[in-house]
Amino acid sequence: MSCRWGTELWDQFDNLEKHTHWGIEFVEKYTKFVKERSEIEISYAKQIRNLSKKYQPKKNSREEDEYKYTSCRAFLMTLNELNDYAGQHEVMAEDLTTHIICELTRYIQELKAERKSHFHDGRRAQQHIENSWKQLESSKRRFERDCKEADRAQQYFDKIDADINVTKADVEKRCYLKARHQAQMKHQVAEDSKNEYLTFLQKFNKEQNAHYHTLIPHIFQKLQEMEEKRIERVGESMKTYAEVDRKVLPIVGKCLDGMTKAAESIEPKMDTKHVVESYKSGFEPPGDVEVEDYSLSMRRTVSESSYLNSQGESKPSRSNSRGKLWPFIKRNKLSLKLGSGPEDCSHLPPEQRRKKLQAKINDINKEIQKEMDQRDALSKMKDVYIKNPHMGDANSVDPRLEEICQNTDKLQLDARKYEAWLVEVETRLAEKSDKHRPPSGLYNSQTTTTVNNNCAHVNRESPDGSYTEDHSTEHHLKSRSTDFDDDFDYEDTLPTIGTCKSLYPFEGQNEGTISMTEGELLYVIEEDKGDGWTRVRRNEDEEGYVPTSYIKVFFDTNAKDS
């Protein structure tokens, strides 16, 4: 369906002016809408980024330790995806500004200028036709006035002419001639006014025809084309508005998929395992509370083989029985704060102490590697300076190399120191896992039960988590060794069930253990019972327990089966 403003709306100049003005206001209104949407997207993206940043783990804080749990790592992944999600909203706001707001703002200025030009031409044409109409009206009124004056002059002449025929006077003759001349002159003026009026009428009709059939339709047609382009431009902007949203949907979908993947990566069993690794102390559960019988007036006689005799006490003290309940006593929180406590981490429980020492050793090894990398780089630089003296002085590198060597030596000393502490705590943990297990056949069941219970009482760490060297421990070990040696003399020599090769050196400082060097071959006489210790023999006079993880065992199948 086609229609033309020039023919259909030839007389609606004012209404078209109002409509086109409204059209420009509509474009401005839509531009304002898109601008506010862009500001909302920027504000939303900023708030999302701030939210993600707010919940990111702080450096060198306790929150970093929390991200060993899969749920916390999933939350961190969600925050990172949320940050990318905010970035897509920023991209959306930027595209809205670039492809719609800026383009429409520039187009509105062009549209206003074009509309102004068209209506200026229309007003000028309208002014011209109005001036022609005024000229026509003026000539018409003048023609009318001249005609009336000519009629009056003619009437006056006719009246005088009638009077002359009656009087025939000379005076009247002079009036007669004058009236006739006046009437003729007025008729001539009226005729000239008529001709002028007809000329202006013809001119006006021609101009009016051109105005309403050529000039105004042409102007209105340009206005129509301008309006159609405006509407089309608004439609394109609305389409672009939708495309901007659609453009970021795939990446937004990937962000959401990443959040879903992060949620699916959560492993509850793994997190509960980390809880064990984080808080396991390595202590043994407390044993039974001993009876404190205050009704006895006499000291209980203690046999020489009793464990209490090795403590040098005949009656357990209140402090010892109370010490058994240390896991239920509230610990001093200050001693467990990060960075507090002695350098050897002896204030921590055994298992936590081992992890802390291992972490420090790893950090020191990283520092050593870093220093060595710097040393290698400086050595290469020095070689380049030696080969190319013009590039620099080789001696200028020596102070830095010396400093790096000193730092490396210091770090290596620290590493050996922490490694020694680590071996100590691992040995103690191995001893605790062994639970002072006596070799089979050495003790009867009653003695074994007594010794184990007493060992749990004496060798337990203090309530604050640090190791306590009770003087009675040494007496207990000596007593146990004595009993062990006494019973061992009456036991037949155990047969070998295989051989083993030591992978690492081990110093058997405790009773019942045996020292070995790296690569040493020993005989296996009792395999690991699940406590981490294997009984070996060097010769007929030397045998004892060594850590199973320190050796490689080669069992004799026939001997083991027999």
Coordinates of C-alpha atoms in Angstrom, one line a residue:
M1 CA 0.0 0.0 0.0
S2 CA 1.5 3.3 -1.2
C3 CA 0.5 6.8 -0.2
R4 CA 2.1 10.1 -0.8
W5 CA 2.1 12.9 1.7
G6 CA 2.3 15.5 -1.1
T7 CA -1.0 14.6 -2.5
E8 CA -2.9 13.2 0.5
L9 CA -1.7 15.7 3.0
W10 CA -1.3 18.8 0.8
D11 CA -3.1 21.0 3.4
Q12 CA -1.6 19.5 6.6
F13 CA 1.6 21.5 6.8
D14 CA 1.2 22.3 10.5
N15 CA 0.2 18.7 11.5
L16 CA 3.2 17.3 9.6
E17 CA 5.5 19.7 11.4
K18 CA 4.1 18.5 14.7
H19 CA 4.3 14.8 13.7
T20 CA 7.9 15.0 12.6
H21 CA 8.8 16.8 15.7
W22 CA 7.2 14.0 17.8
G23 CA 9.2 11.5 15.7
I24 CA 12.5 13.1 16.7
E25 CA 11.4 13.2 20.3
F26 CA 10.6 9.5 20.1
V27 CA 14.1 8.7 18.8
E28 CA 15.5 10.8 21.7
K29 CA 13.3 8.9 24.1
Y30 CA 14.5 5.5 22.8
T31 CA 18.1 6.7 22.9
K32 CA 17.6 7.7 26.6
F33 CA 16.1 4.3 27.3
V34 CA 19.2 2.5 25.8
K35 CA 21.5 4.8 27.7
E36 CA 19.8 4.1 31.0
R37 CA 20.0 0.3 30.2
S38 CA 23.7 0.7 29.5
E39 CA 24.2 2.5 32.8
I40 CA 22.3 -0.3 34.6
E41 CA 24.5 -2.9 33.0
I42 CA 27.7 -1.0 34.0
S43 CA 26.4 -0.6 37.6
Y44 CA 25.4 -4.2 37.7
A45 CA 28.7 -5.4 36.4
K46 CA 30.5 -3.2 39.0
Q47 CA 28.4 -4.5 41.8
I48 CA 29.0 -8.1 40.7
R49 CA 32.8 -7.5 40.5
N50 CA 32.8 -5.9 43.9
L51 CA 30.8 -8.9 45.3
S52 CA 33.3 -11.3 43.7
K53 CA 36.2 -9.3 45.0
K54 CA 34.7 -9.1 48.5
Y55 CA 34.6 -12.9 48.8
Q56 CA 37.9 -13.6 47.2
P57 CA 40.4 -15.1 49.7
K58 CA 42.7 -12.5 51.2
K59 CA 46.4 -13.0 50.7
N60 CA 48.4 -14.3 53.7
S61 CA 45.2 -14.9 55.7
R62 CA 43.5 -17.9 57.2
E63 CA 41.0 -18.0 54.3
E64 CA 43.7 -19.3 51.9
D65 CA 43.9 -22.5 54.1
E66 CA 40.2 -23.0 53.7
Y67 CA 40.5 -23.5 49.9
K68 CA 42.1 -26.9 50.3
Y69 CA 38.4 -28.1 50.6
T70 CA 36.7 -28.9 47.4
S71 CA 33.6 -26.9 48.4
C72 CA 35.7 -23.8 49.0
R73 CA 37.6 -24.3 45.7
A74 CA 34.2 -24.7 43.9
F75 CA 33.1 -21.4 45.5
L76 CA 36.3 -19.8 44.3
M77 CA 35.7 -21.1 40.8
T78 CA 32.2 -19.7 41.0
L79 CA 33.5 -16.3 42.0
N80 CA 35.9 -16.3 39.1
E81 CA 33.1 -17.3 36.7
L82 CA 31.0 -14.6 38.2
N83 CA 33.7 -12.1 37.5
D84 CA 33.8 -13.2 33.9
Y85 CA 30.0 -13.0 33.9
A86 CA 30.3 -9.3 35.1
G87 CA 32.7 -8.7 32.2
Q88 CA 30.0 -9.8 29.7
H89 CA 27.7 -7.2 31.1
E90 CA 30.4 -4.6 30.6
V91 CA 30.8 -5.8 27.0
M92 CA 27.0 -5.4 26.6
A93 CA 27.1 -1.9 28.0
E94 CA 30.0 -1.0 25.7
D95 CA 28.2 -2.4 22.6
L96 CA 25.0 -0.5 23.5
T97 CA 26.9 2.7 23.8
T98 CA 28.9 2.2 20.6
H99 CA 26.4 0.8 18.2
I100 CA 23.1 2.4 19.4
I101 CA 23.6 5.5 21.7
C102 CA 26.4 7.1 19.7
E103 CA 24.9 6.3 16.4
L104 CA 21.4 7.5 17.3
T105 CA 22.8 10.7 18.9
R106 CA 24.6 11.6 15.7
Y107 CA 21.5 10.6 13.6
I108 CA 19.2 12.8 15.7
Q109 CA 21.4 15.8 14.9
E110 CA 21.3 15.0 11.2
L111 CA 17.6 14.4 11.4
K112 CA 16.9 17.8 13.1
A113 CA 19.0 19.6 10.5
E114 CA 17.2 17.8 7.6
R115 CA 13.8 18.5 9.0
K116 CA 14.6 22.1 9.6
S117 CA 15.7 22.5 6.0
H118 CA 12.6 20.9 4.6
F119 CA 10.2 23.0 6.7
H120 CA 12.2 26.1 5.9
D121 CA 11.6 25.5 2.2
G122 CA 8.0 24.8 2.9
R123 CA 7.5 28.0 4.9
R124 CA 9.3 30.0 2.2
A125 CA 7.0 28.6 -0.5
Q126 CA 4.0 29.2 1.7
Q127 CA 5.1 32.8 2.3
H128 CA 5.5 33.3 -1.4
I129 CA 2.0 32.1 -2.2
E130 CA 0.6 34.2 0.6
N131 CA 2.3 37.3 -0.9
S132 CA 0.9 36.5 -4.3
W133 CA -2.5 36.2 -2.8
K134 CA -2.1 39.5 -1.0
Q135 CA -1.1 41.2 -4.3
L136 CA -4.1 39.6 -6.0
E137 CA -6.4 40.9 -3.2
S138 CA -4.9 44.4 -3.4
S139 CA -5.4 44.6 -7.2
K140 CA -8.9 43.3 -6.8
R141 CA -9.8 45.9 -4.2
R142 CA -8.3 48.6 -6.3
F143 CA -10.2 47.4 -9.4
E144 CA -13.4 47.4 -7.3
R145 CA -12.7 50.9 -6.0
D146 CA -11.9 52.3 -9.5
C147 CA -15.1 50.7 -10.9
K148 CA -17.2 52.4 -8.2
E149 CA -15.6 55.7 -8.9
A150 CA -16.1 55.3 -12.6
D151 CA -19.8 54.6 -12.0
R152 CA -20.2 57.6 -9.8
A153 CA -18.5 59.8 -12.4
Q154 CA -20.7 58.4 -15.1
Q155 CA -23.9 59.0 -13.0
Y156 CA -22.7 62.6 -12.3
F157 CA -22.1 63.2 -16.0
D158 CA -25.4 61.8 -16.9
K159 CA -27.1 64.1 -14.5
I160 CA -25.3 67.2 -15.8
D161 CA -26.0 66.1 -19.3
A162 CA -29.7 66.1 -18.6
D163 CA -29.5 69.5 -16.9
I164 CA -27.7 71.0 -19.9
N165 CA -30.3 69.9 -22.4
V166 CA -32.7 71.9 -20.3
T167 CA -30.8 75.2 -19.4
K168 CA -28.2 75.5 -22.2
A169 CA -26.1 77.9 -20.0
D170 CA -22.4 78.5 -20.5
V171 CA -21.5 77.8 -17.0
E172 CA -23.3 74.6 -17.2
K173 CA -21.5 73.9 -20.5
R174 CA -18.2 74.1 -18.7
C175 CA -19.5 71.7 -15.9
Y176 CA -20.7 69.4 -18.5
L177 CA -17.4 69.1 -20.3
K178 CA -15.6 68.7 -17.0
A179 CA -17.9 65.9 -15.8
R180 CA -17.6 64.1 -19.2
H181 CA -13.8 64.3 -19.0
Q182 CA -13.9 63.0 -15.4
A183 CA -16.1 60.1 -16.3
Q184 CA -14.0 59.1 -19.2
M185 CA -10.8 59.2 -17.1
K186 CA -12.4 57.1 -14.3
H187 CA -13.5 54.6 -16.8
Q188 CA -10.0 54.4 -18.1
V189 CA -8.6 53.9 -14.6
A190 CA -11.1 51.2 -13.9
E191 CA -10.1 49.5 -17.1
D192 CA -6.4 49.6 -16.2
S193 CA -7.3 48.3 -12.7
K194 CA -9.2 45.5 -14.3
N195 CA -6.3 44.6 -16.5
E196 CA -3.9 44.6 -13.6
Y197 CA -6.3 42.5 -11.5
L198 CA -6.6 40.0 -14.3
T199 CA -2.8 39.9 -14.6
F200 CA -2.3 39.2 -10.9
L201 CA -5.1 36.7 -10.9
Q202 CA -3.5 34.8 -13.7
K203 CA -0.1 34.9 -12.0
F204 CA -1.6 33.8 -8.7
N205 CA -3.4 30.9 -10.2
K206 CA -0.2 29.7 -11.9
E207 CA 1.8 30.0 -8.7
Q208 CA -0.9 28.4 -6.7
N209 CA -1.0 25.5 -9.1
A210 CA 2.8 25.1 -8.9
H211 CA 2.6 25.4 -5.1
Y212 CA 0.1 22.7 -4.4
H213 CA 0.9 20.4 -7.2
T214 CA 4.7 20.6 -7.5
L215 CA 6.5 22.5 -4.8
I216 CA 4.6 21.4 -1.6
P217 CA 4.3 17.7 -2.8
H218 CA 8.1 17.7 -3.4
I219 CA 8.8 19.0 0.1
F220 CA 6.3 16.7 1.7
Q221 CA 7.7 13.8 -0.2
K222 CA 11.2 14.5 1.3
L223 CA 9.6 14.7 4.7
Q224 CA 7.9 11.4 4.1
E225 CA 11.2 9.8 3.1
M226 CA 12.9 11.3 6.1
E227 CA 10.2 9.9 8.4
E228 CA 10.4 6.4 6.8
K229 CA 14.2 6.4 7.3
R230 CA 13.7 7.5 10.9
I231 CA 11.3 4.6 11.5
E232 CA 13.6 2.2 9.8
R233 CA 16.6 3.4 11.8
V234 CA 14.7 2.9 15.0
G235 CA 13.8 -0.6 13.9
E236 CA 17.5 -1.4 13.2
S237 CA 18.5 0.0 16.6
M238 CA 15.9 -2.3 18.3
K239 CA 17.3 -5.2 16.3
T240 CA 20.9 -4.3 17.4
Y241 CA 19.6 -4.0 21.0
A242 CA 18.5 -7.6 20.8
E243 CA 21.7 -8.8 19.0
V244 CA 23.9 -7.2 21.8
D245 CA 22.1 -9.4 24.3
R246 CA 22.3 -12.4 22.1
K247 CA 26.0 -11.9 21.4
V248 CA 27.0 -12.4 25.0
L249 CA 24.7 -15.4 25.7
P250 CA 27.2 -18.1 24.6
I251 CA 29.9 -16.7 26.9
V252 CA 27.3 -16.2 29.7
G253 CA 26.3 -19.8 29.1
K254 CA 29.9 -20.9 29.5
C255 CA 30.2 -19.0 32.7
L256 CA 27.1 -20.7 34.0
D257 CA 28.4 -24.1 32.8
G258 CA 31.6 -23.3 34.7
M259 CA 29.6 -22.7 37.9
T260 CA 27.8 -26.0 37.4
K261 CA 31.1 -27.8 36.8
A262 CA 32.5 -26.2 39.9
A263 CA 29.5 -27.4 41.9
E264 CA 29.9 -30.9 40.5
S265 CA 33.5 -31.0 41.5
I266 CA 32.7 -30.9 45.2
E267 CA 33.7 -34.2 46.9
P268 CA 32.3 -34.5 50.5
K269 CA 34.5 -37.5 51.3
M270 CA 37.6 -35.6 50.2
D271 CA 36.7 -32.6 52.4
T272 CA 36.1 -34.8 55.4
K273 CA 39.5 -36.4 54.7
H274 CA 41.1 -33.0 54.7
V275 CA 39.5 -32.3 58.1
V276 CA 41.3 -35.4 59.4
E277 CA 44.6 -34.2 57.9
S278 CA 44.2 -30.7 59.2
Y279 CA 43.3 -31.5 62.8
K280 CA 44.7 -34.9 63.5
S281 CA 47.0 -34.5 66.5
G282 CA 48.7 -37.9 66.5
F283 CA 48.0 -38.5 70.2
E284 CA 46.6 -41.7 71.4
P285 CA 43.2 -41.8 73.1
P286 CA 43.4 -41.6 76.9
G287 CA 43.5 -44.9 78.8
D288 CA 41.5 -46.0 81.8
V289 CA 41.6 -43.8 84.8
E290 CA 43.5 -45.6 87.6
V291 CA 41.8 -46.3 90.9
E292 CA 43.0 -43.9 93.7
D293 CA 42.2 -45.8 96.8
Y294 CA 42.6 -43.4 99.8
S295 CA 41.2 -46.0 102.3
L296 CA 44.5 -47.9 102.3
S297 CA 46.8 -46.9 105.1
M298 CA 49.7 -48.8 103.9
R299 CA 51.6 -48.6 100.6
R300 CA 51.0 -51.2 98.1
T301 CA 54.0 -53.4 97.6
V302 CA 55.4 -53.1 94.2
S303 CA 57.2 -55.9 92.5
E304 CA 60.4 -55.3 90.7
S305 CA 59.0 -56.2 87.4
S306 CA 56.1 -53.8 87.8
Y307 CA 56.1 -50.7 85.6
L308 CA 55.2 -48.5 88.6
N309 CA 58.5 -49.4 90.2
S310 CA 60.3 -47.8 87.3
Q311 CA 58.5 -44.6 88.0
G312 CA 59.9 -44.5 91.5
E313 CA 56.4 -44.1 93.0
S314 CA 54.2 -46.5 94.9
K315 CA 51.0 -44.6 94.4
P316 CA 49.8 -42.6 91.3
S317 CA 49.5 -39.0 92.0
R318 CA 46.5 -36.8 91.4
S319 CA 48.4 -34.9 88.7
N320 CA 49.1 -38.1 86.7
S321 CA 45.6 -39.3 86.7
R322 CA 44.4 -35.9 85.8
G323 CA 46.8 -35.7 82.9
K324 CA 45.1 -38.6 81.2
L325 CA 42.1 -36.4 80.5
W326 CA 44.1 -33.8 78.5
P327 CA 42.1 -34.2 75.2
F328 CA 39.0 -32.9 77.1
I329 CA 40.8 -29.9 78.6
K330 CA 40.4 -26.5 76.7
R331 CA 43.7 -25.7 75.1
N332 CA 45.5 -22.5 75.2
K333 CA 44.5 -20.9 71.9
L334 CA 47.4 -18.4 71.9
S335 CA 49.9 -21.2 71.6
L336 CA 48.4 -22.5 68.4
K337 CA 48.2 -19.2 66.6
L338 CA 49.9 -19.0 63.2
G339 CA 53.5 -17.9 63.6
S340 CA 53.6 -18.4 67.4
G341 CA 55.5 -21.0 69.3
P342 CA 59.1 -22.2 69.1
E343 CA 60.9 -22.6 65.8
D344 CA 60.8 -26.4 66.0
C345 CA 57.0 -26.3 66.2
S346 CA 57.1 -28.4 69.4
H347 CA 54.0 -26.5 70.6
L348 CA 51.9 -28.4 68.0
P349 CA 50.5 -31.9 68.1
P350 CA 52.7 -34.5 66.5
E351 CA 50.8 -34.9 63.3
Q352 CA 50.4 -31.1 62.8
R353 CA 54.0 -30.6 63.8
R354 CA 55.1 -33.0 61.1
K355 CA 53.0 -31.2 58.4
K356 CA 54.3 -27.8 59.6
L357 CA 57.9 -28.9 59.4
Q358 CA 57.4 -30.5 56.0
A359 CA 55.8 -27.3 54.7
K360 CA 58.8 -25.3 56.0
I361 CA 61.2 -27.7 54.4
N362 CA 59.3 -27.3 51.1
D363 CA 59.5 -23.5 51.4
I364 CA 63.2 -23.6 52.1
N365 CA 63.8 -25.9 49.1
K366 CA 61.9 -23.4 46.9
E367 CA 64.1 -20.6 48.2
I368 CA 67.2 -22.6 47.6
Q369 CA 66.1 -23.4 44.0
K370 CA 65.5 -19.7 43.5
E371 CA 68.9 -18.8 44.8
M372 CA 70.5 -21.4 42.6
D373 CA 68.7 -20.1 39.5
Q374 CA 70.0 -16.6 40.3
R375 CA 73.5 -18.0 40.7
D376 CA 73.3 -19.8 37.4
A377 CA 72.0 -16.6 35.7
L378 CA 74.8 -14.5 37.2
S379 CA 77.4 -17.1 36.3
K380 CA 76.3 -17.0 32.7
M381 CA 76.4 -13.2 32.8
K382 CA 79.9 -13.3 34.2
D383 CA 81.0 -15.6 31.4
V384 CA 79.5 -13.2 28.9
Y385 CA 81.4 -10.3 30.5
I386 CA 84.6 -12.3 30.4
K387 CA 84.2 -13.1 26.7
N388 CA 83.0 -9.6 25.9
P389 CA 84.7 -7.1 28.3
H390 CA 83.0 -4.1 26.5
M391 CA 79.6 -5.3 27.8
G392 CA 80.5 -5.1 31.5
D393 CA 82.9 -5.8 34.3
A394 CA 83.0 -9.5 35.3
N395 CA 84.3 -8.6 38.8
S396 CA 81.1 -6.6 39.5
V397 CA 79.1 -9.9 39.6
D398 CA 81.3 -11.5 42.3
P399 CA 79.8 -9.7 45.4
R400 CA 76.3 -10.8 44.3
L401 CA 77.5 -14.4 43.7
E402 CA 79.1 -14.4 47.1
E403 CA 75.9 -13.2 48.7
I404 CA 73.9 -15.9 46.9
C405 CA 76.3 -18.6 48.1
Q406 CA 76.0 -17.3 51.7
N407 CA 72.2 -17.3 51.4
T408 CA 72.2 -20.8 49.9
D409 CA 74.5 -22.1 52.7
K410 CA 72.2 -20.6 55.4
L411 CA 69.1 -22.0 53.7
Q412 CA 70.7 -25.5 53.5
L413 CA 71.6 -25.3 57.2
D414 CA 68.0 -24.4 58.0
A415 CA 66.7 -27.2 55.8
R416 CA 69.0 -29.8 57.6
K417 CA 67.8 -28.4 60.9
Y418 CA 64.1 -28.8 60.0
E419 CA 64.8 -32.2 58.4
A420 CA 66.3 -33.4 61.7
W421 CA 63.3 -32.2 63.6
L422 CA 61.1 -33.9 61.0
V423 CA 62.9 -37.2 61.4
E424 CA 62.5 -36.8 65.2
V425 CA 58.8 -36.3 65.0
E426 CA 58.3 -39.1 62.5
T427 CA 60.3 -41.4 64.7
R428 CA 58.0 -40.5 67.6
L429 CA 54.9 -41.0 65.5
A430 CA 56.3 -44.4 64.5
E431 CA 56.9 -45.3 68.1
K432 CA 53.4 -44.2 69.0
S433 CA 51.9 -46.3 66.2
D434 CA 54.0 -49.2 67.5
K435 CA 52.4 -48.7 70.9
H436 CA 55.5 -50.2 72.4
R437 CA 54.4 -53.6 70.9
P438 CA 56.5 -56.4 72.5
P439 CA 57.8 -59.1 70.3
S440 CA 55.7 -62.3 70.3
G441 CA 56.5 -64.9 73.0
L442 CA 58.5 -62.5 75.2
Y443 CA 55.7 -61.5 77.6
N444 CA 52.6 -63.2 78.8
S445 CA 49.3 -61.6 78.3
Q446 CA 49.1 -60.1 81.8
T447 CA 52.5 -58.4 81.6
T448 CA 51.7 -57.1 78.1
T449 CA 48.5 -55.5 79.2
T450 CA 50.2 -53.9 82.2
V451 CA 53.1 -52.5 80.2
N452 CA 50.9 -51.1 77.4
N453 CA 48.5 -49.4 79.8
N454 CA 51.4 -47.9 81.7
C455 CA 53.1 -46.8 78.5
A456 CA 50.0 -45.0 77.4
H457 CA 50.1 -43.1 80.7
V458 CA 53.8 -42.1 80.7
N459 CA 54.6 -41.5 77.1
R460 CA 51.6 -39.3 76.3
E461 CA 52.3 -35.7 75.4
S462 CA 51.3 -32.8 77.7
P463 CA 47.9 -31.1 77.4
D464 CA 49.2 -28.1 75.5
G465 CA 50.3 -30.3 72.7
S466 CA 54.1 -30.2 73.2
Y467 CA 56.3 -33.1 74.0
T468 CA 57.2 -33.7 77.6
E469 CA 60.3 -35.6 78.5
D470 CA 59.3 -37.3 81.7
H471 CA 62.3 -38.6 83.6
S472 CA 60.4 -41.7 84.4
T473 CA 60.2 -42.5 80.7
E474 CA 63.9 -43.3 80.5
H475 CA 63.6 -45.6 83.6
H476 CA 60.6 -47.3 82.0
L477 CA 62.5 -48.0 78.7
K478 CA 65.4 -49.4 80.6
S479 CA 63.1 -51.6 82.7
R480 CA 61.4 -52.8 79.5
S481 CA 64.7 -53.4 77.9
T482 CA 65.9 -55.4 80.9
D483 CA 62.8 -57.5 80.9
F484 CA 63.1 -57.9 77.1
D485 CA 66.7 -59.0 77.4
D486 CA 65.9 -61.4 80.3
D487 CA 63.2 -63.1 78.4
F488 CA 65.1 -63.0 75.1
D489 CA 67.8 -65.2 76.7
Y490 CA 65.4 -67.9 77.3
E491 CA 63.8 -67.7 73.8
D492 CA 65.1 -69.7 70.9
T493 CA 66.7 -67.7 68.1
L494 CA 64.0 -66.8 65.5
P495 CA 64.6 -68.1 62.0
T496 CA 65.1 -65.7 59.1
I497 CA 62.2 -65.3 56.7
G498 CA 63.9 -63.2 54.2
T499 CA 66.4 -60.3 53.6
C500 CA 66.1 -56.6 53.3
K501 CA 68.1 -53.7 52.0
S502 CA 68.1 -50.3 53.8
L503 CA 67.0 -47.5 51.6
Y504 CA 67.8 -44.7 54.1
P505 CA 70.1 -44.5 57.1
F506 CA 68.4 -44.9 60.5
E507 CA 69.7 -44.3 64.0
G508 CA 68.2 -46.6 66.5
Q509 CA 68.3 -44.4 69.5
N510 CA 65.5 -46.1 71.4
E511 CA 65.6 -49.4 73.1
G512 CA 64.5 -52.3 70.9
T513 CA 65.6 -50.6 67.7
I514 CA 68.7 -51.2 65.7
S515 CA 70.8 -48.7 63.6
M516 CA 71.5 -49.2 60.0
T517 CA 73.3 -47.4 57.2
E518 CA 72.1 -46.8 53.7
G519 CA 72.4 -49.8 51.4
E520 CA 73.1 -52.2 54.3
L521 CA 71.8 -55.8 53.9
L522 CA 70.0 -57.4 56.9
Y523 CA 68.1 -60.5 57.7
V524 CA 64.3 -60.3 58.3
I525 CA 63.2 -62.4 61.3
E526 CA 59.7 -60.9 61.8
E527 CA 57.6 -59.0 59.3
D528 CA 55.6 -55.9 59.8
K529 CA 52.4 -56.5 61.9
G530 CA 50.8 -53.4 60.6
D531 CA 52.5 -51.0 63.1
G532 CA 55.2 -49.8 60.6
W533 CA 58.1 -51.7 62.2
T534 CA 60.0 -54.8 60.9
R535 CA 62.3 -56.9 63.1
V536 CA 65.7 -57.6 61.5
R537 CA 69.0 -59.2 62.5
R538 CA 72.5 -58.1 61.6
N539 CA 74.3 -61.0 63.3
E540 CA 73.8 -63.3 66.2
D541 CA 74.3 -60.5 68.7
E542 CA 72.5 -57.6 67.0
E543 CA 68.9 -57.5 66.1
G544 CA 66.0 -55.1 66.6
Y545 CA 63.2 -53.1 64.9
V546 CA 63.6 -50.7 62.0
P547 CA 61.0 -48.6 60.2
T548 CA 59.4 -50.7 57.4
S549 CA 59.4 -47.6 55.1
Y550 CA 63.2 -47.4 55.4
I551 CA 63.9 -50.8 53.9
K552 CA 63.1 -53.0 50.9
V553 CA 62.1 -56.5 51.9
F554 CA 62.8 -59.7 50.0
F555 CA 60.9 -62.6 51.6
D556 CA 61.9 -66.2 51.4
T557 CA 58.7 -67.8 50.3
N558 CA 59.5 -71.2 51.6
A559 CA 60.7 -70.0 55.0
K560 CA 57.7 -67.7 55.3
D561 CA 55.2 -70.5 54.6
S562 CA 56.9 -72.8 57.0

